[in-house]
Short mmCIF file of C-alpha atoms in Angstrom, two decimals:
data_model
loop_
_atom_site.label_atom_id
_atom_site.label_comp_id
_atom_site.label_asym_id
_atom_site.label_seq_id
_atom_site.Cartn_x
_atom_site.Cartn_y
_atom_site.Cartn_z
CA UNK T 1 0.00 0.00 0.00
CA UNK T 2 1.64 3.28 -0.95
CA UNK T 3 2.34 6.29 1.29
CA UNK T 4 1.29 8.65 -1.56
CA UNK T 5 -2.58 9.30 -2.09
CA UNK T 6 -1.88 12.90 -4.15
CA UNK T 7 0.65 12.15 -6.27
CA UNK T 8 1.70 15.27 -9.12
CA UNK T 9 3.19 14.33 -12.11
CA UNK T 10 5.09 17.52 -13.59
CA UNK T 11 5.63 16.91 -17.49
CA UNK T 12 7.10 17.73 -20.19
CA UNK T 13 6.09 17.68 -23.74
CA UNK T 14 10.12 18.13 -25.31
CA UNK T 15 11.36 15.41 -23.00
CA UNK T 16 10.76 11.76 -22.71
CA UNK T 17 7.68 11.95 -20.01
CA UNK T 18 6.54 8.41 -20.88
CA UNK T 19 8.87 7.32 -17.93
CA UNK T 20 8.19 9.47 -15.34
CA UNK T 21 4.40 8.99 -15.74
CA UNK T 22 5.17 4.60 -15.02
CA UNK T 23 7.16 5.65 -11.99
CA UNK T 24 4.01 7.85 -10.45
CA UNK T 25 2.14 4.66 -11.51
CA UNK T 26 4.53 2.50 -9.80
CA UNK T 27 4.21 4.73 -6.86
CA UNK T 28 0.73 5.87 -6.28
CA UNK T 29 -2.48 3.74 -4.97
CA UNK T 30 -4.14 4.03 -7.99
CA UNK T 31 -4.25 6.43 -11.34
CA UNK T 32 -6.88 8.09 -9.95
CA UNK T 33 -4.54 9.44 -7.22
CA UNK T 34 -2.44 10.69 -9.72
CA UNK T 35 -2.60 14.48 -11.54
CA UNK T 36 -0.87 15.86 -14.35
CA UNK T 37 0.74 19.29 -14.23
CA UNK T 38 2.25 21.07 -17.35
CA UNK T 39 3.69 24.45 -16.94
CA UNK T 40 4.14 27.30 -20.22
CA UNK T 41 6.03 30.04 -19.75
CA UNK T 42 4.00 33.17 -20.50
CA UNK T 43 4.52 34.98 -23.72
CA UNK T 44 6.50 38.12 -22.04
CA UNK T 45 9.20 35.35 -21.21
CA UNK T 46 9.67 34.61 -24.86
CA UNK T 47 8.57 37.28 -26.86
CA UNK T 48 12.22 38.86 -26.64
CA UNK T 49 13.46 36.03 -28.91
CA UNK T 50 10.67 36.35 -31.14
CA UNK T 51 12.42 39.76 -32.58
CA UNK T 52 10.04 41.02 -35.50
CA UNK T 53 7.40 38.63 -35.32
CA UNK T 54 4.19 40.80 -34.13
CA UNK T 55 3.42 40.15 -30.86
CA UNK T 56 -0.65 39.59 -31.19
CA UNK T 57 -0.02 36.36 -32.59
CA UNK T 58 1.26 35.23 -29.47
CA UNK T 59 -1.43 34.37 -27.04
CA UNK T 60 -1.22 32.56 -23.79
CA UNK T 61 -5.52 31.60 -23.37
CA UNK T 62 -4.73 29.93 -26.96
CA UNK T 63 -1.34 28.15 -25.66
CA UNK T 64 -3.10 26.85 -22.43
CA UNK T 65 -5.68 25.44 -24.42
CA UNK T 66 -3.79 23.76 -26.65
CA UNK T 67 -1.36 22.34 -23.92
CA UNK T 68 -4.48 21.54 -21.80
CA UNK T 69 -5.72 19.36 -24.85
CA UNK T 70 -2.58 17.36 -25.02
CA UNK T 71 -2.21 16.90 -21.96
CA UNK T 72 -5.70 14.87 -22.05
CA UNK T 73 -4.64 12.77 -24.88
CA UNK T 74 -1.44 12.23 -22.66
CA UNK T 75 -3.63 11.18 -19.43
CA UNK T 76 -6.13 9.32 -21.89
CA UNK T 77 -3.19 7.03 -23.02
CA UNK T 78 -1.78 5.80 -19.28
CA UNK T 79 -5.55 5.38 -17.56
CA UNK T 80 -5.40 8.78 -15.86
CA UNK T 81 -8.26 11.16 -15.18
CA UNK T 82 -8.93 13.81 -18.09
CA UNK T 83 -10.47 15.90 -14.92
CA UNK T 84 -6.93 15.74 -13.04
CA UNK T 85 -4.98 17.25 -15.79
CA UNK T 86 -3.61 21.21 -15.21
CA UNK T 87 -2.24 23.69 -17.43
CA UNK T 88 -0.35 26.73 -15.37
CA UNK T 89 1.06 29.57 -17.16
CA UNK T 90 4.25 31.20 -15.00
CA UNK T 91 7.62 30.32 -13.24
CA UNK T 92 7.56 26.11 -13.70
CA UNK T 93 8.99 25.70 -10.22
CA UNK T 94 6.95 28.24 -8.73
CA UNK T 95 3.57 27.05 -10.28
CA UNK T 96 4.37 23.08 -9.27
CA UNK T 97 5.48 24.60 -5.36
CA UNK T 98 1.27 26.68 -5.43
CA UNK T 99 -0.28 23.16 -7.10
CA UNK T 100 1.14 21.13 -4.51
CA UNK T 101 0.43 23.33 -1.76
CA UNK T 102 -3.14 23.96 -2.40
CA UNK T 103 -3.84 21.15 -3.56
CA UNK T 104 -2.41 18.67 -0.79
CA UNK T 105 -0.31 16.51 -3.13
CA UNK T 106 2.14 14.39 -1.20
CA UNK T 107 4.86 13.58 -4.01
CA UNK T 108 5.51 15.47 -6.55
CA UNK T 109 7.20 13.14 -9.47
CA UNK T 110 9.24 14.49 -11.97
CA UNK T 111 11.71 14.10 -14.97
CA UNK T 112 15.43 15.14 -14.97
CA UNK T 113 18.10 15.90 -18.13
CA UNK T 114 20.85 18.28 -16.59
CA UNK T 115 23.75 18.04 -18.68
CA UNK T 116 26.48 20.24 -16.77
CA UNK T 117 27.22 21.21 -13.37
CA UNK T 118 25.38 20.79 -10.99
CA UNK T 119 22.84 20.52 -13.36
CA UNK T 120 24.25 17.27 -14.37
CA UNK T 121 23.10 15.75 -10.89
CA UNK T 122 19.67 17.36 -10.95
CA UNK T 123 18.43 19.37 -13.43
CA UNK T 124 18.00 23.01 -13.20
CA UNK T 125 13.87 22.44 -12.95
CA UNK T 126 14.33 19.48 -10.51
CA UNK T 127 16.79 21.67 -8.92
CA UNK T 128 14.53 24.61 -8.43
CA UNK T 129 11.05 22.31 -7.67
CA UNK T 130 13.25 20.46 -4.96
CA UNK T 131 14.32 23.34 -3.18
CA UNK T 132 11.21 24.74 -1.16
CA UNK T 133 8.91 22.32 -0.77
CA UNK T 134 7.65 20.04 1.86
CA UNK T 135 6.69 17.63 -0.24
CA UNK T 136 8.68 14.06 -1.12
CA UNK T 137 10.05 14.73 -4.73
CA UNK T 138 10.82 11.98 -7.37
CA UNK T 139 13.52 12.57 -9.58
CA UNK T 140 13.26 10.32 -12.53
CA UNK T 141 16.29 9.88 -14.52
CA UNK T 142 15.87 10.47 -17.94
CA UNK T 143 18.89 8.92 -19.79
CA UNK T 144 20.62 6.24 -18.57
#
């Protein structure tokens, strides 16, 4: 019997999030204890490197839906609840830290790529969801 009955499964769409959503199953009571979390940046983040493109083609309400959406075909394929998927637009650590807290998860599981550093232990997002909250945190290892 697991520990966990809130588990939050941070993903992300550019990396290889198949694995870290079988370790929350491995972990959690059941897939309906289980929530999906991705996090976009909002559009002031990135619209500095979009030099000369005009910025009203950049919308974040159009970004979140379209994130939210995949995310549902994402909890659709591994059994989980379309009704525990989230879409947060902000600072990714910051926005898994609020989730959790309001939302009384008890691990938050996550995937990690750092490739220097001290990056290459953690992961600068791992690094930065690890540090400041009272939460358990799961670090997946995404290459071998």
């Amino acid at each position: 019997m697991s520990n966990y009955n809130h588990v939050l499964v941070a993903i992300d769409f550019d990396a290889e999030y198949e694995k870290v959503i079988q370790k929350a199953l491995e972990v959690a009571p059941s897939p309906e204890h289980i929530s999906l979390i991705y996090v976009i940046l909002p559009s002031v983040y990135i619209q500095p490197y979009l030099y000369g493109m005009p910025t009203d083609l950049i919308s974040d309400k159009e970004r979140i839906v379209s994130a939210k959406a995949r995310l549902e075909e994402v909890a659709g394929k591994f059994g989980l609840q379309v009704s525990n998927t989230h879409v947060e637009c902000g600072d990714v650590a910051d926005e898994i830290h609020n989730f959790a807290n309001d939302k009384n998860v008890d691990l938050i599981v996550l995937g990690t790529h750092g490739r220097s550093g001290i990056k290459l232990l953690l992961g600068s997002t791992a690094n930065a969801v690890l540090h400041g909250v009272k939460q358990d945190v799961l670090a997946v290892r995404m290459h071998d």
